[in-house]
Amino acid sequence: MPLNLVRYIVLFCLVLLHMAGYAQDTTISKKLAELKSKNDLTEWLYLRIDYVTANPQQLPLLLTTQKEAWRQPDSLEERIAWLTLLSTQGYDQLQAGDILSSLNYYEDAYTYFYKYKVIQFDIVEYVLKPLGNNYTRLGDMERAIFIQQKAIEQLNAFENADDMASVYCNMAISYYTMGDYTAAQNCITKGQKLTKNPGVNFRLQNVLADILNDQNRLSNARKILQTTIKSQKNINSQNAYSLLGAYTTLGNIALKDHHLKIAETNYNTALNIINIWYPGDRLREKANLVAQLAKIQRLKNQPQKALLLADEALRILRVNTSQNQTLAQNIYGEINLVDIFAEKALTYQLLKQHEAALQNMRYALLATDKIRKEFADNKTKERLQSNGKELAETAIEIALGLHQTSHDKKYLNLVLEIAEQTKARTLADQIQHNNQQFASNRHDSTLRKRLDLERAIAYNERLVMTEKNGTKYQEKVNALKYDLSLINKRYREQSAGTVSAAADMLSALPKNLHAIEFFFGMRRVYAIDIKNNAVEKVLRIAGADSLRQQFTQFINTYYRNGPNAMLNSPKAFFITSNNLYTILFKSTSLQANERLCIIADDVLGYLSFDGLITGNKYDPATSQWPFLIKKLTTTYAFSLNALIKNKAKDTGRTTFSGLFVTHEGNSNTPIVAVKKEAAAIDKLVKGNYLYNDEVNTKSFFNSFENSATLHISTHAYLSGINKEPTLDFGKEKLFLFELLSKAKKPNLVILSACRTGDGTLANGEGIISLSRGFTAIGTPATIAGLWNVNDEAVAQITASLYKHLLTGQSSGAALHQAKLAWLNSDHSADAMYLPYYWDSLILMGADEPVHLQAAGNHIYWYLVSGLLIVVLALLYWRKKKQ
């Protein structure tokens, strides 16, 4: 047949199809108009749903339904139809690969169901199950588990055994993804006890194999999958999805075992299942399989084939154009995108195309950033932050390689941006959230509801910590947090803390500041050396794991476990400290009397650098040791981004407030050092001083809002199984989560207590401490203790600190001089010069002066008052005599 004739036939067929589609569209439009004229909202909704179900290419018609509806549902039937619409929109968007839009529709359905209590609608099957699964796909496990528990509560074990087992299966996925394998296997066991349904059991076995694969128990996982696959006689609509999962996991196991051919076969089998049983659907799963095949081609040293497959996966997820151009504006929050871009970066490295590799690694980090904007819970964000560090390290290595060959300083700036992108981001979100909160319209009813929810969460978290039956309050906290996450969707974009460009961060730093930002990777530690508002160099330190272990042992041995090791083996401490100092600073030029800001990472956040030994000649006289503090002034920051966005504001206030608990708990046993500290400060600084029973959460928040400088001297420690940083006010406690933002705040908070800078280490986020909590609510600077302090030393150092603050010195310089004053003073024992005793307090944040008023001379005023009394008495006596 001639080619031209074929073309005319094809063209004719296309015209016929278009005419048929047009006629169909006209018919549906007419029917919808008729139903609207009858005010029949129920049938109007179902007609649109049924039409798009039969014609998936008409999905835009379904997505405009809310906009075209002429009124809101009123009757029960209409509300059920509305919920059906929302759940169908969520399902269709998921099949199209748009997980974020799908999530939004399911969340809207959840809110609508509980607002109108449409109990006749099957909320578990059509909303809770897919909503929980979407959270799992996104990596938001805290919300996934909350929704899955909601589903369990809605079901009855006698009537809905299979449904409950299915939910437990989904919950197992959430738990093992979080790394909680025990909880995951418990869910599998509960599901297996509930169901006898072969299809549900198949899914449970698949997830059990996933757990075993995650634990690297590969042979066990493989055996389970091979057995379950063999038990299926043939593929049908009932088992197709489970078989898809089984072959995918078998491929993952083979890939982990480096059996590339077997992995490829299993992935292709899974891909065929999608093409046969889900044509046009299951796009996320399809993209994942294509990306895995791309990885196999890279491992087979076939980079060009790998790139073709990776680009195909990106087209499936609607990121790449048909010409395989990646558009940054098309990148969205999707874990598959993170993996695909990272895979492309590794492939380009294989091709020695390092610029393209760096660009794709930055795309992976961008997708990660988009995901974190969807997360509500800080723990979820911290877990993502930790996972993103491996990507960041690869990007840093590529950038440093490009700098080494080109000597272009832009790559050093890029290293700083990448490091900042993985450092204290949750803290930046909290700072931005609080700033946005007070910049918003105070009459915004949604904002008021958000504030009420935040207060309710803090109140119930307090009950969790203080009441005997805390678990029932934890359930309330979880429910309130979920409600808050739905409200926060409106503010999510504004509340997300962004990372400034390197040039903007560098230009915002003080001119004379020397900053060193550390980045702990999987393989190396990087020290980003910043001088004169520019990145001067980036140093690589090999052996990240070894260094982490050395610093952990050093900090635990000589600081966190008390002074005995330092007292008993001062020379061993001296040698170890100098070795660690040399590792960190051997290639860094530290100038005498300069200001050094340390942006720590990982375990370095537990260390004060002032007490590090800079020389290698041991002297038995501790007072003569070459401590770093004798050379320069050191301050600290959680990140450069947080430092420049949380600057001190000159409010003109000079109010000082001091809160002192001078007795142990409910007893009258005095804490002598606190009494001495309070008396010493009272002689120096004019202010409001509160003692013992006057110190409580109410007086704390009042002082916080009305002070330029706030000093707190009491016990502090980590409470409960979550090691919650806690201030002990005697009869009351203040927990970290109760630090809610206030419109007014001090420029400096001094936490003269044990371990107020201590807490749990969140990888990529820093130490979750009281000091960090004050930074999160907008306090520009805190002085806090990293370990159990010596009360006498801290009392003297803080008193000396205020002497220097009153002379107009910055907070960092004043603390520096106070520590030096201790070292330059005479003490009863040489051991008192050991850094355990004087080096616990550090300044975190803005190194600025604070405004204080000097206290008056009490003796002078006593004399004046006495003289005045005498004069008045003489006048009275003289008048009476007359």
C-alpha angles and dihedrals in degrees: 000000000000115000093234091055091052089052092052091049092051091047091049091051091050091051090051091049091049091050091049091049091048091051090048091050090050091051094050092046090053093049092048091050091051092051091048091052088053090049088236100152095166096058091038089059095045092048091056091046094048093045094053091043088057092040108036091178087069092065092126088066090059094045093056093052097103091050094049096043108110095210144005121266116270109173130061092250091052092050092050088051091049091052089048088053094051094046091047091050089051092050095046093049090050091052088050089055096249100128096170094054089044090052092051093053093048091048089051089051091050092051092045093049094052093040094055097024094227093182093169089069117088096241094171099056099036104033118009097048096048092039092053090046091051091053088050092050090050092047095245095134098164092060092039092057092045091055092044090053088050088055092051090052090054094052133078118222092218098046101029105032094138093047091050091049089051091052091049087052090055091045090053089058090053094050097046091047087057089050094251097130095166093058090044093054090046088057091050090051092049091050094049091051092052103047139056092175109122093214094053091044089052090056092046091052090049092054091046087055089050090053092050091047090052088052090050092245088137102162091052092049092047092050093052092050095046090051094049093046091050090052091062110089094200142340116274139156091274099056103024096097093047091049089050089056093045095052091045092054091045087054091050091051093049091047091051088050090050092243094139098173093052091046091051092050093051093047091050090050090053090047091053090053090056093047092050103037103026108031108178091004137084089048095161091054091045093051090049092053093047089049090052090052088052089054090052090053091051091050088049087055092248099128097164092054089045091055092049091053094044090052090049089054090051091051090052089054090048096243101109123059121234086265089057093250113151113222113202091209089061094057113107138172105292127133091214089060090053090054095044095050091046089051091050090051091054090048093052089050088056087054090048089241094135098167091057090045091054092048092053092046088053089051088054090052090047091054089049089052090051090052094051090055088063093052120097105185120073092219090056090051091048091053091051090047090055092049091050094059093080090056090047093051091053090049091049092051092051092048092049090049090053090048091051092057099036103029086216110155091211088080091057089052088049090054089055092050092049092048091049091049088065099039128090092331094150088053089051089051091052093049091048091045091054094045091049091047093060094040092056128093106280089211092060103121092204090053091050090051090050091053091048091052092049090052091046090051091051091048094051093043087056089054090050089056099041108032125079095231096047097154094076089055090049089060088053091049091052092051093047092048091052092050089049091051090056092050091046090060086083092056100031097107094046093044095052112105109228127207113241121229113270092247091055093047093048095047091051093058120098111267097241097043121119109201129186118192116196124207119192109207131179093261107018143019116232126206113200105203114207122188133160091007093301138094102254097183144331117232124207118214113192125223106041095181093049092048091048090053093047094051093043091053092045094050095044095045100045105026120014095044094050134263100294098097091049091046094047098042110025093157093053089051091048093052095044093046092050092048091053092045089052092050092053101038109022092110096036124094109224113188124211115262094005125139111248122192116196118204098193129199134200115340092356086077089075093058134086107211095203092084097051115120113241099187133056101217108101118218119190088218103085092198088065096054116125099243118181089238089068089063106042148351117266128200131167141223134190088224137338088246092057092044096056095039095049099052123160116260121216100232093165090236118139099179115137122195124189124193113193128179102193099175134064113255114295093340128091093235104134124229096220097193093054090051090050092047093050092047092049094050092044089059091053109035131046112224151101113305122194124187136197111312090023088063113084139125092277095052089043094057091042090053091044093057097043104042136085089199125024122195120192121187115181142096120302130186145148115274134204133352091306091054093235112195107244138189113209113218093177104249092025137039130214115212126203093245090059092066097105120175120267129198091237124041139165121263090225132029117190113200103194095185141096119287098350087143091046128093144115116325113237108194109242092007105065134226112340095220141144087260090057090046091058090048090051092057092051106271104148096209140015133185109208142162122251098198141011101305130216102249096213093050094047092047091055095041094050092048089051089046091061092049089059094041089056090058090060098258119148118259093254094048091046092052089046092053092045091055091046089050088057091050092047094049128089116255133189092244133028088228090072088075091064110112093240088075102044109020105067098096118080134174113237117192136359114024098211137134117262126214114245134165117228116237117248122252102270095199090052092053092045089055092047091048092048092049090049091052090051092050092049091048091051091049091050092048092048093049092048091050090054 
